Tab-separated table of C-alpha atoms and ligand atoms in Angstrom:
chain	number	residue	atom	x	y	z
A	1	UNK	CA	29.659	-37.396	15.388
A	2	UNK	CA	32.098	-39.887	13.959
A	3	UNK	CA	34.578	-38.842	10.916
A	4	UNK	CA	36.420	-42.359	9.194
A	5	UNK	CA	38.637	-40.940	6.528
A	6	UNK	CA	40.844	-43.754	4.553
A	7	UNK	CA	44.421	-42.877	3.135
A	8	UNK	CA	47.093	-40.976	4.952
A	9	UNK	CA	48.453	-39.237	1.563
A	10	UNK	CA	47.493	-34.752	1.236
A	11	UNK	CA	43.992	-35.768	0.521
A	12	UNK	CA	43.056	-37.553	3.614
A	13	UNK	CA	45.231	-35.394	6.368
A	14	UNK	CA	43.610	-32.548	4.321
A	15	UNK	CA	39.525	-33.953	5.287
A	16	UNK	CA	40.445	-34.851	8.846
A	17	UNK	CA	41.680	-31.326	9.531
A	18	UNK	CA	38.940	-29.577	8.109
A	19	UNK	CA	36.279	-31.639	9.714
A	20	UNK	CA	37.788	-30.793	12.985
A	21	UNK	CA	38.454	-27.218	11.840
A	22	UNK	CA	34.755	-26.643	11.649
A	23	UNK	CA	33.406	-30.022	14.500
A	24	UNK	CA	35.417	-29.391	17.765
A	25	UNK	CA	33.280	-31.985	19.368
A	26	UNK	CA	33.673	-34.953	16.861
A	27	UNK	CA	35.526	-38.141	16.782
A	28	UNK	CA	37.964	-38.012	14.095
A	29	UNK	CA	39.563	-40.892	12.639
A	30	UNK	CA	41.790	-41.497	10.054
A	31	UNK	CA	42.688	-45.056	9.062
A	32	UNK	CA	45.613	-45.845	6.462
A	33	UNK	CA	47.199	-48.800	5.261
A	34	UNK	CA	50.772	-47.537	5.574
A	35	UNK	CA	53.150	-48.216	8.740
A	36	UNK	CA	55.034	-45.036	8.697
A	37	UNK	CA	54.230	-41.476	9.352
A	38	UNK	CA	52.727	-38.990	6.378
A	39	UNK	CA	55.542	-38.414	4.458
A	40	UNK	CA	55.899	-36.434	0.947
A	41	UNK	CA	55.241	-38.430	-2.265
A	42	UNK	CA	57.052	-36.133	-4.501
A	43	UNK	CA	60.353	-36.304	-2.510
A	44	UNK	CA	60.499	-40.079	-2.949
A	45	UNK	CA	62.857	-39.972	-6.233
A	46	UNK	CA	65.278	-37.910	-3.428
A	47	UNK	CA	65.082	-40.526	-0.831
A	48	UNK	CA	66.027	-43.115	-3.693
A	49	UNK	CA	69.408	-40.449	-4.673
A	50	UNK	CA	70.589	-40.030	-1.113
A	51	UNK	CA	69.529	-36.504	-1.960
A	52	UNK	CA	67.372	-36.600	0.893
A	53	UNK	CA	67.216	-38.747	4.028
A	54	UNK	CA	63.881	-39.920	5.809
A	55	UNK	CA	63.567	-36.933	8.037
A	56	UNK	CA	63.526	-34.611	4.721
A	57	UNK	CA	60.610	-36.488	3.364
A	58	UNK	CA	58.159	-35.945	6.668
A	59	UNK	CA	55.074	-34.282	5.245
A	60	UNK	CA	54.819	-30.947	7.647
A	61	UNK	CA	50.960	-31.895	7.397
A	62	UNK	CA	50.988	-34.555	9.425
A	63	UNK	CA	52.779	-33.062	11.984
A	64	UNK	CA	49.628	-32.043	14.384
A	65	UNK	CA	47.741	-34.606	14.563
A	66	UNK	CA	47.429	-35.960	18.052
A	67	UNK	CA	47.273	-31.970	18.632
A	68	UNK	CA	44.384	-31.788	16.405
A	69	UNK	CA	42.812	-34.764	18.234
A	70	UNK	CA	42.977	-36.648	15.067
A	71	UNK	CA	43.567	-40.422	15.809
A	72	UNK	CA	45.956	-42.036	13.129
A	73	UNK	CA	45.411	-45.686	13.011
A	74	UNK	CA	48.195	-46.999	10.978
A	75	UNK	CA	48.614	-50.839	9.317
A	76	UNK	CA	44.709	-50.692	8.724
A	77	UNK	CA	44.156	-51.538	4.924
A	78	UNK	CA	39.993	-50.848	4.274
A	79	UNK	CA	38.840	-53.719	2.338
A	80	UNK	CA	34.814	-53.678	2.603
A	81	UNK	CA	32.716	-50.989	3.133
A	82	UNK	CA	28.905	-51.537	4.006
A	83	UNK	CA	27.391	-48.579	3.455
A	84	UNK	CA	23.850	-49.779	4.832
A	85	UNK	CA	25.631	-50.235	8.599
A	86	UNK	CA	27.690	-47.272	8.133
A	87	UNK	CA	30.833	-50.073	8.622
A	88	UNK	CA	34.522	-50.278	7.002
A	89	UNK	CA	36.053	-53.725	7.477
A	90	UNK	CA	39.706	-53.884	7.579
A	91	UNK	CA	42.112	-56.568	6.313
A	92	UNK	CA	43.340	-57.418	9.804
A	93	UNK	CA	39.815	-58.323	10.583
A	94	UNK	CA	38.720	-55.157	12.923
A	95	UNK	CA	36.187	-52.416	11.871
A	96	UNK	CA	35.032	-48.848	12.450
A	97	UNK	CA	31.839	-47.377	12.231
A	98	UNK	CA	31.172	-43.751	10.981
A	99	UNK	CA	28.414	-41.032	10.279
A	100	UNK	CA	30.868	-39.961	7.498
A	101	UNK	CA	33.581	-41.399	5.356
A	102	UNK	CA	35.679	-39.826	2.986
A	103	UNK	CA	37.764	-42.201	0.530
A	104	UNK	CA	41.396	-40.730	-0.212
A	105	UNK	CA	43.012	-43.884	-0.878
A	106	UNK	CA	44.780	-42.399	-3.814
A	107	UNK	CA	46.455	-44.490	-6.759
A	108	UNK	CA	48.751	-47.457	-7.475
A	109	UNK	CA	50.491	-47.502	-10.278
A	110	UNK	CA	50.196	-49.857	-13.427
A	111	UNK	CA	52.279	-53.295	-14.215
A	112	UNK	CA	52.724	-53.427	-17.583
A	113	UNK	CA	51.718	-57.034	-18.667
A	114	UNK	CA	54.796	-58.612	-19.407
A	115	UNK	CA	55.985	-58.029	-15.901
A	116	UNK	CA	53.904	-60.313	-14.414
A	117	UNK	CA	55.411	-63.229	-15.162
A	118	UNK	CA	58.702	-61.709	-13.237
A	119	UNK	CA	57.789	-60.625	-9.830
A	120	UNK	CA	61.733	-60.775	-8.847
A	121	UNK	CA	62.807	-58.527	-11.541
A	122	UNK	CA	61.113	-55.095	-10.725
A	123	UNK	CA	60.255	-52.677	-8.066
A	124	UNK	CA	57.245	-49.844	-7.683
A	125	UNK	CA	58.426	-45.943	-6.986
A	126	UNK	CA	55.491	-45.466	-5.378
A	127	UNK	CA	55.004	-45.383	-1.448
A	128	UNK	CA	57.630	-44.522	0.950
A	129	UNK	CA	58.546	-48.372	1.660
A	130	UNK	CA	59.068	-48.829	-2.135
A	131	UNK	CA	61.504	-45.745	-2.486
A	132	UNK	CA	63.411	-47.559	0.250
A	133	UNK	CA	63.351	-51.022	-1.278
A	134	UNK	CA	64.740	-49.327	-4.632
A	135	UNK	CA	67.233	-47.530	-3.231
A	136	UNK	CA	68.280	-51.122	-1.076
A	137	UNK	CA	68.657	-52.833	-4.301
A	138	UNK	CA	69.839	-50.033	-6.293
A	139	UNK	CA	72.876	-50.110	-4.015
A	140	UNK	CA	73.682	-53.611	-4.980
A	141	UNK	CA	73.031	-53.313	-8.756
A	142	UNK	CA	74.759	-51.881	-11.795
A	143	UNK	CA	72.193	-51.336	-14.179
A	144	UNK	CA	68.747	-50.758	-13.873
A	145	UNK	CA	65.924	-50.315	-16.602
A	146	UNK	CA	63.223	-47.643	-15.729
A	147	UNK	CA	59.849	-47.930	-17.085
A	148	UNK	CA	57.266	-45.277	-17.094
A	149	UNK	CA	56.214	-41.880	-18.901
A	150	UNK	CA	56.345	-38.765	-18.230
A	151	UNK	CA	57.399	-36.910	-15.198
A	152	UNK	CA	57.389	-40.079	-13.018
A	153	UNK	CA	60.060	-41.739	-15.288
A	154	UNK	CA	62.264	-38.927	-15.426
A	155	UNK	CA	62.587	-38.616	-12.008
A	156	UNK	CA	62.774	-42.077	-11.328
A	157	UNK	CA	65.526	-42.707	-14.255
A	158	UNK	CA	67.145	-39.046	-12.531
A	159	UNK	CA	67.158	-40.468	-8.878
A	160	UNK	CA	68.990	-43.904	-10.702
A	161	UNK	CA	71.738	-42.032	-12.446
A	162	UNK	CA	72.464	-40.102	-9.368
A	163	UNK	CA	72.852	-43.170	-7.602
A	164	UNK	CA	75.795	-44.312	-9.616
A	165	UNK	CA	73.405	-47.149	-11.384
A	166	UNK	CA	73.656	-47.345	-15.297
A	167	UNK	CA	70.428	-46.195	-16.734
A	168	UNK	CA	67.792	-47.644	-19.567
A	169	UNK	CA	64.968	-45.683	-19.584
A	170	UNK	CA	61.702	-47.252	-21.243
A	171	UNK	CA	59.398	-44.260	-21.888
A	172	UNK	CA	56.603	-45.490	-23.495
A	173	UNK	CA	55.350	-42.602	-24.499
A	174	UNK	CA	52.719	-40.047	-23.027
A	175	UNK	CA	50.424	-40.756	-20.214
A	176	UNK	CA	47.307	-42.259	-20.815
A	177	UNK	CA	46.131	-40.843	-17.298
A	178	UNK	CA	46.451	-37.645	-15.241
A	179	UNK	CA	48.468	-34.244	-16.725
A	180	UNK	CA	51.568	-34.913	-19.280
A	181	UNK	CA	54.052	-32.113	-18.999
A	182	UNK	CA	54.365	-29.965	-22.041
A	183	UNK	CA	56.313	-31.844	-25.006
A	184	UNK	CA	58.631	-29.052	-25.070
A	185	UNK	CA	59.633	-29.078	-21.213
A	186	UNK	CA	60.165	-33.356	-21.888
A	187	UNK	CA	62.189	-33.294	-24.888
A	188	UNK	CA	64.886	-30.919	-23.132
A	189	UNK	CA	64.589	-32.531	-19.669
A	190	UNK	CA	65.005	-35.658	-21.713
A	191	UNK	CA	68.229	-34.600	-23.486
A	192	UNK	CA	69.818	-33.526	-20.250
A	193	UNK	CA	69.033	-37.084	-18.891
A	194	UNK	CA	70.972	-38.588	-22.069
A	195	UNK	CA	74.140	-36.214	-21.754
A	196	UNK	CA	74.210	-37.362	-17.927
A	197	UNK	CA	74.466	-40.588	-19.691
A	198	UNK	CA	71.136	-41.927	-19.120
A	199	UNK	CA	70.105	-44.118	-22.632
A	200	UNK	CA	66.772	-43.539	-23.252
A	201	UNK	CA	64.284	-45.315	-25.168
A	202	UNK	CA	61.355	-43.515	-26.430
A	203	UNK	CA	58.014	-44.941	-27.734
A	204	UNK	CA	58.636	-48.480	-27.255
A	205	UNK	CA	57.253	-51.368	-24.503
A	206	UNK	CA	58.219	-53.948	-22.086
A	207	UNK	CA	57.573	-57.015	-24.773
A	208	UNK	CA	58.878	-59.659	-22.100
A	209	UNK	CA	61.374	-60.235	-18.886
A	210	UNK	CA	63.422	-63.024	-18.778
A	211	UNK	CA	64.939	-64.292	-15.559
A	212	UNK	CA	68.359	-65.401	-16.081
A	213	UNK	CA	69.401	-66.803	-13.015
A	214	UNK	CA	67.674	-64.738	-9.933
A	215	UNK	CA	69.659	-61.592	-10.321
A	216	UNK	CA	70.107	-60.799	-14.023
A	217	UNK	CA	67.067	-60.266	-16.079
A	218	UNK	CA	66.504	-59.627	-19.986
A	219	UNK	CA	64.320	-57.019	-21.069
A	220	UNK	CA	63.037	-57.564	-24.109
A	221	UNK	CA	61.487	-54.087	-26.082
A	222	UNK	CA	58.294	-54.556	-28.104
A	223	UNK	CA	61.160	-53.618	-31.320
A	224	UNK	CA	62.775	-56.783	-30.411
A	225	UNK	CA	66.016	-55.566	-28.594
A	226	UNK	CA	67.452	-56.961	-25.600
A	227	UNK	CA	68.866	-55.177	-22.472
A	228	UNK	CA	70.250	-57.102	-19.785
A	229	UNK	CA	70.032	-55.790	-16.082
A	230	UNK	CA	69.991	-56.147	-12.361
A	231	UNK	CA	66.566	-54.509	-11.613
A	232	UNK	CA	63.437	-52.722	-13.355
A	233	UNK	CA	61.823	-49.720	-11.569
A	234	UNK	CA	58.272	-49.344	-12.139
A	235	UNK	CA	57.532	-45.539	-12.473
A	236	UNK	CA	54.193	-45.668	-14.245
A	237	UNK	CA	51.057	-44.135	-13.998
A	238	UNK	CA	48.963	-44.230	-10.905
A	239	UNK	CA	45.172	-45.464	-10.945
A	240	UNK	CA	42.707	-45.060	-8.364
A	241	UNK	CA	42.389	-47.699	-5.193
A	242	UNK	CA	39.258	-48.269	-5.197
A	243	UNK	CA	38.762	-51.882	-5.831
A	244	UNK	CA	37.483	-52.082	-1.637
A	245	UNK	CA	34.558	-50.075	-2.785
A	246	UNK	CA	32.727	-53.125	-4.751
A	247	UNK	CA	29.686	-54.241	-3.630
A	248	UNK	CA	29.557	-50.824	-1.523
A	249	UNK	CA	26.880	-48.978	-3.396
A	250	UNK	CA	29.221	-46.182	-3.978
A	251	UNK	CA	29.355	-45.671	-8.181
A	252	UNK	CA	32.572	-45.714	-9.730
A	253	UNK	CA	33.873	-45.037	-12.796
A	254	UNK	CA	37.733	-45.285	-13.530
A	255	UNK	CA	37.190	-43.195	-9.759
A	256	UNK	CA	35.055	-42.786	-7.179
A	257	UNK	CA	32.450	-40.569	-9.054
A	258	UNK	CA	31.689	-37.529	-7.091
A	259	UNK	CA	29.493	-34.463	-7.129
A	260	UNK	CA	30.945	-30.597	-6.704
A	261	UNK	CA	30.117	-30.687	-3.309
A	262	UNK	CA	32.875	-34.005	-3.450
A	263	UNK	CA	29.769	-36.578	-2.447
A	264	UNK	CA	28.804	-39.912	-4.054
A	265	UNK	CA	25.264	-41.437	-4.556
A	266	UNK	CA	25.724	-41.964	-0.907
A	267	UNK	CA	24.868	-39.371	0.821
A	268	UNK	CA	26.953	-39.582	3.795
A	269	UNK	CA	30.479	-41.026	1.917
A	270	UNK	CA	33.109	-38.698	0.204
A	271	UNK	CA	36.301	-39.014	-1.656
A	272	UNK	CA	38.891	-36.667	-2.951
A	273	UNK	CA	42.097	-36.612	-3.891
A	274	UNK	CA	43.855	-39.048	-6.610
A	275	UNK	CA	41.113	-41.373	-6.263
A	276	UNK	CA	38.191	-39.133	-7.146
A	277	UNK	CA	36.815	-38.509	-10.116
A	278	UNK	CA	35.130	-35.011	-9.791
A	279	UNK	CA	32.233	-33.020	-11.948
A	280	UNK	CA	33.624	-29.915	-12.831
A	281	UNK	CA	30.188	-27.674	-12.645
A	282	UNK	CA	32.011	-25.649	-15.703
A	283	UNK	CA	33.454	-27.749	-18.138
A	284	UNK	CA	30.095	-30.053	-16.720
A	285	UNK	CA	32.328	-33.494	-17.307
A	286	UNK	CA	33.761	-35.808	-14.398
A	287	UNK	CA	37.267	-36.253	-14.269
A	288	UNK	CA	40.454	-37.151	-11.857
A	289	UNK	CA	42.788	-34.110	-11.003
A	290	UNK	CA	45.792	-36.026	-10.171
A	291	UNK	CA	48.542	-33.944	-8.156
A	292	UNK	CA	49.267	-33.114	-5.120
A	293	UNK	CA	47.843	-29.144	-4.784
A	294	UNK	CA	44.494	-30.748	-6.199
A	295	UNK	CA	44.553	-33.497	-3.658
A	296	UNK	CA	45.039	-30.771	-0.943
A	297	UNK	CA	42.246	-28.747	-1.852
A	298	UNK	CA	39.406	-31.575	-2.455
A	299	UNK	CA	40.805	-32.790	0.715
A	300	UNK	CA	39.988	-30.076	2.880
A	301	UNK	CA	36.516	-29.283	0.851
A	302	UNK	CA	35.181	-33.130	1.419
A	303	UNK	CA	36.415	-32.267	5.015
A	304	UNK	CA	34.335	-29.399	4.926
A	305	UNK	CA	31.266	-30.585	3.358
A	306	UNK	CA	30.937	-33.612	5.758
A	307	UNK	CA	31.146	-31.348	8.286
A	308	UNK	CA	28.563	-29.129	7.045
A	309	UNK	CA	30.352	-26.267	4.759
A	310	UNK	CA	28.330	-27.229	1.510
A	311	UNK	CA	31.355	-25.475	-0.449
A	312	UNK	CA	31.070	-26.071	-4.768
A	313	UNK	CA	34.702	-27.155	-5.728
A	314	UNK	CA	35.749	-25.107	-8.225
A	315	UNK	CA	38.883	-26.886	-10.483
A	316	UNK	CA	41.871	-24.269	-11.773
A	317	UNK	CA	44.538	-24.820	-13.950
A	318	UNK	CA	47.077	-24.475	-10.804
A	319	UNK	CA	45.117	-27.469	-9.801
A	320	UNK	CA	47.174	-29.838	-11.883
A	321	UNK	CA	50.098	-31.384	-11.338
A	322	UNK	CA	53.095	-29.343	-11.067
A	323	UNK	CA	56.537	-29.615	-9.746
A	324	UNK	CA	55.688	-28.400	-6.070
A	325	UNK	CA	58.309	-29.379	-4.668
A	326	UNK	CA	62.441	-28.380	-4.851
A	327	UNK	CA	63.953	-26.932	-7.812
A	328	UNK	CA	62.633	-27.016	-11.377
A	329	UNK	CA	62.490	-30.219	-13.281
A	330	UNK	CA	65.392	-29.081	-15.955
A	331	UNK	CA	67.134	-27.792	-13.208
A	332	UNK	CA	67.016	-31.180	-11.282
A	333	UNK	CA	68.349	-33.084	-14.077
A	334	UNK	CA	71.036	-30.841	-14.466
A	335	UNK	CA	72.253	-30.976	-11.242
B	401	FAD	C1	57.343	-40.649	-7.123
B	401	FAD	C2	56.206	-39.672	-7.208
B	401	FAD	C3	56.468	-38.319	-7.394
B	401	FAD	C4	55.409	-37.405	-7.495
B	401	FAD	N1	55.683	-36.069	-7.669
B	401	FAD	C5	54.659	-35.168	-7.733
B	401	FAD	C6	54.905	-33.755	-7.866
B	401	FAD	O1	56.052	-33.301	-7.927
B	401	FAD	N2	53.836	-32.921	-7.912
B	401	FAD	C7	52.544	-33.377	-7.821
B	401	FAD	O2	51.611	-32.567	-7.873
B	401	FAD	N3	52.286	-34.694	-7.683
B	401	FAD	C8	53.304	-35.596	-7.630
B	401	FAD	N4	53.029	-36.934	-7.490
B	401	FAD	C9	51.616	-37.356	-7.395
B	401	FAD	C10	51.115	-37.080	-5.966
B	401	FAD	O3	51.942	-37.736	-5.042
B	401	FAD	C11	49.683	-37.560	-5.850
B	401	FAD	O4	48.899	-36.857	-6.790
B	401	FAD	C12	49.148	-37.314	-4.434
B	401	FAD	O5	49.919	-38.025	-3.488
B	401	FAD	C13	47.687	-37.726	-4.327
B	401	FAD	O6	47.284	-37.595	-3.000
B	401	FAD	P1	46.123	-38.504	-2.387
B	401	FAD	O7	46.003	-38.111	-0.953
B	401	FAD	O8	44.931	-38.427	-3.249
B	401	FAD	O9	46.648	-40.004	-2.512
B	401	FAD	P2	47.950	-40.701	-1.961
B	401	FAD	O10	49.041	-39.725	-1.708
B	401	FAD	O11	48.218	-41.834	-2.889
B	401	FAD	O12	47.512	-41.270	-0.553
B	401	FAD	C14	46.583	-42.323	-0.441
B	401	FAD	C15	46.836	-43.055	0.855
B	401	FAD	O13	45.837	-44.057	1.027
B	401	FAD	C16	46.439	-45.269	1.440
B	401	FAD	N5	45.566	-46.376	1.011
B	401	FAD	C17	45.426	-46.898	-0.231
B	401	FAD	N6	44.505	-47.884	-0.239
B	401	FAD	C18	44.051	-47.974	1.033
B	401	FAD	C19	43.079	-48.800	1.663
B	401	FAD	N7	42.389	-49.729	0.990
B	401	FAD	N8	42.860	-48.632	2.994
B	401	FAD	C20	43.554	-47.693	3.710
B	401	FAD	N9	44.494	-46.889	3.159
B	401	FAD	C21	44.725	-47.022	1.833
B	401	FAD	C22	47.794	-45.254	0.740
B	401	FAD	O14	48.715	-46.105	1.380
B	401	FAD	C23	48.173	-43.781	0.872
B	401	FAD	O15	48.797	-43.518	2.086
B	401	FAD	C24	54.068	-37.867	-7.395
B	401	FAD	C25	53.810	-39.235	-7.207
B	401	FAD	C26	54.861	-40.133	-7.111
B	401	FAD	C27	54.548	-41.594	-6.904
């Protein structure tokens, strides 16, 4: 028997655990796209502060692998999968075969339009290598604008004030994807950000960058105000990678539509994590669970269920996305 899982992130180290958990005998394999080892999302505003160094972000998950007998092939992005030969093609040209594939590729975060035309200006908080680019830059900048709602702006504008960098923060307002925090918990944790002397600007858009000479840009706010700067983070909202999947078979909605048992039409693929969008057998509606706990849990059921557990998940309110991670948000900023 032949596991492929795709994505390194809680989700994927979660499956290839469990399948070997309950198939001693099995090959298991899983293939990422990232270089460097599994490492802890949520830390990555840290990293960026100096808070933490790269040791400090090591996911503990990851640890076992080679223990486990799971084989982590790194640098492998998926970009085809032929679900009639049972065949993943990767961007470097090689390929696996499986029995049973689960897709944890997770999310990538959204450009806001006017970005686009400015690929020099801004930088992605997202993966590990992003956090370190940031940080790189942010050492050779003054001011930096943050855009992005939510809890992933505030701890990206956070990790930039702690840094030393002068901070804009572009909040656009409240996530149009995964779990806000409560209003309450953001307008306080938002006030604390302003009296560490972070300006913040709610409710209004990127209308435009301008590149000024390679190394100053002007951001220019859908209410027609100007802020000049040295660098824009990118802290936005994270949709499912899943683009790979075309022409697979495998149905997708804004995810990789799954059943409770965490299986698409395809009765031998199965995807959890940030990337899945899962029917909750009470509420009886599909939807993603973005977090880290959640990605954990349908990890290691998808794991499971390929393996022959035939386990219902069952979503929880704990399942959403909370701080897991270090102190308290309010806390955090205060620090
Ligand atoms: C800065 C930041 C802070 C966060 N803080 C928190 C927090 O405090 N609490 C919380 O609950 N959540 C937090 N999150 C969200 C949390 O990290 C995600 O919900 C979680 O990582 C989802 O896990 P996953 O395994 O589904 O996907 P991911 O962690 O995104 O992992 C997916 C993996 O798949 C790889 N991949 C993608 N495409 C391909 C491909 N085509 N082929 C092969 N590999 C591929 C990616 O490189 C990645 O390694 C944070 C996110 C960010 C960006």
């Amino acid at each position: 028997m032949r596991y492929l899982i795709l994505g390194s992130g809680p989700a994927g180290i979660a499956a290839a655990k469990a399948a070997r958990k309950l198939d001693k005998d099995a090959e298991v394999l899983l293939a990422t796209e990232e270089h460097a080892a599994p490492y802890l999302r949520p830390l990555l505003p840290d990293l960026v502060s100096g808070e933490r160094e790269l040791p400090g972000v090591a996911d503990p998950q990851g640890k076992n692998l080679a223990d486990l007998k799971v084989r982590l092939l790194g640098g492998k992005r998926a970009r085809r999968v032929d679900s009639a030969k049972n065949r993943v093609t990767f961007s470097d040209g090689t390929e696996e075969t499986y029995n049973f594939l689960c897709v944890a590729t997770g999310g990538r975060p959204i450009l806001p339009l006017a970005l686009m035309g400015a690929p020099g200006s801004f930088l992605f908080l997202n993966s590990l290598g992003d956090a370190q680019r940031v940080r790189e830059r942010a050492m050779r900048s003054d001011t930096t604008v943050v855009y992005g709602p939510g809890y992933l702006g505030i701890e990206a504008a956070r990790a930039m004030r702690k840094l030393g960098n002068q901070v804009i923060w572009i909040n656009p307002g409240l996530p149009r994807f995964g779990n806000p925090i409560s209003g309450e918990v953001e307008a306080r944790v938002t006030d604390q950000l302003r009296a560490r002397g972070v300006k913040v600007h709610e409710g209004t858009e990127i209308a435009d960058v301008i590149d000024v000479d390679g190394k100053n840009y002007e951001v220019v706010t859908a209410g027609g105000g100007t802020i000049r700067c040295h660098l824009v983070v990118v802290a936005t909202e994270r949709l499912p990678n899943i683009g790979f999947l075309d022409g697979s078979g495998v149905k997708a909605g804004a995810g990789v539509l799954v059943d409770e048992y965490l299986r698409t039409n395809v009765s031998n693929i199965y995807a959890a994590g940030d990337c899945a969008e899962v029917y909750d057998v009470n509420r009886r509606e599909s939807r993603i669970n973005f977090g880290w706990r959640s990605a954990i849990k349908q990890g290691q059921l998808a794991g499971e269920n390929m393996a022959g557990g035939g386990k219902v998940y069952i979503k929880n309110a704990e399942d959403y996305f909370g701080l897991l991670f270090g102190t308290p948000l309010l806390e955090r900023v205060k620090a």
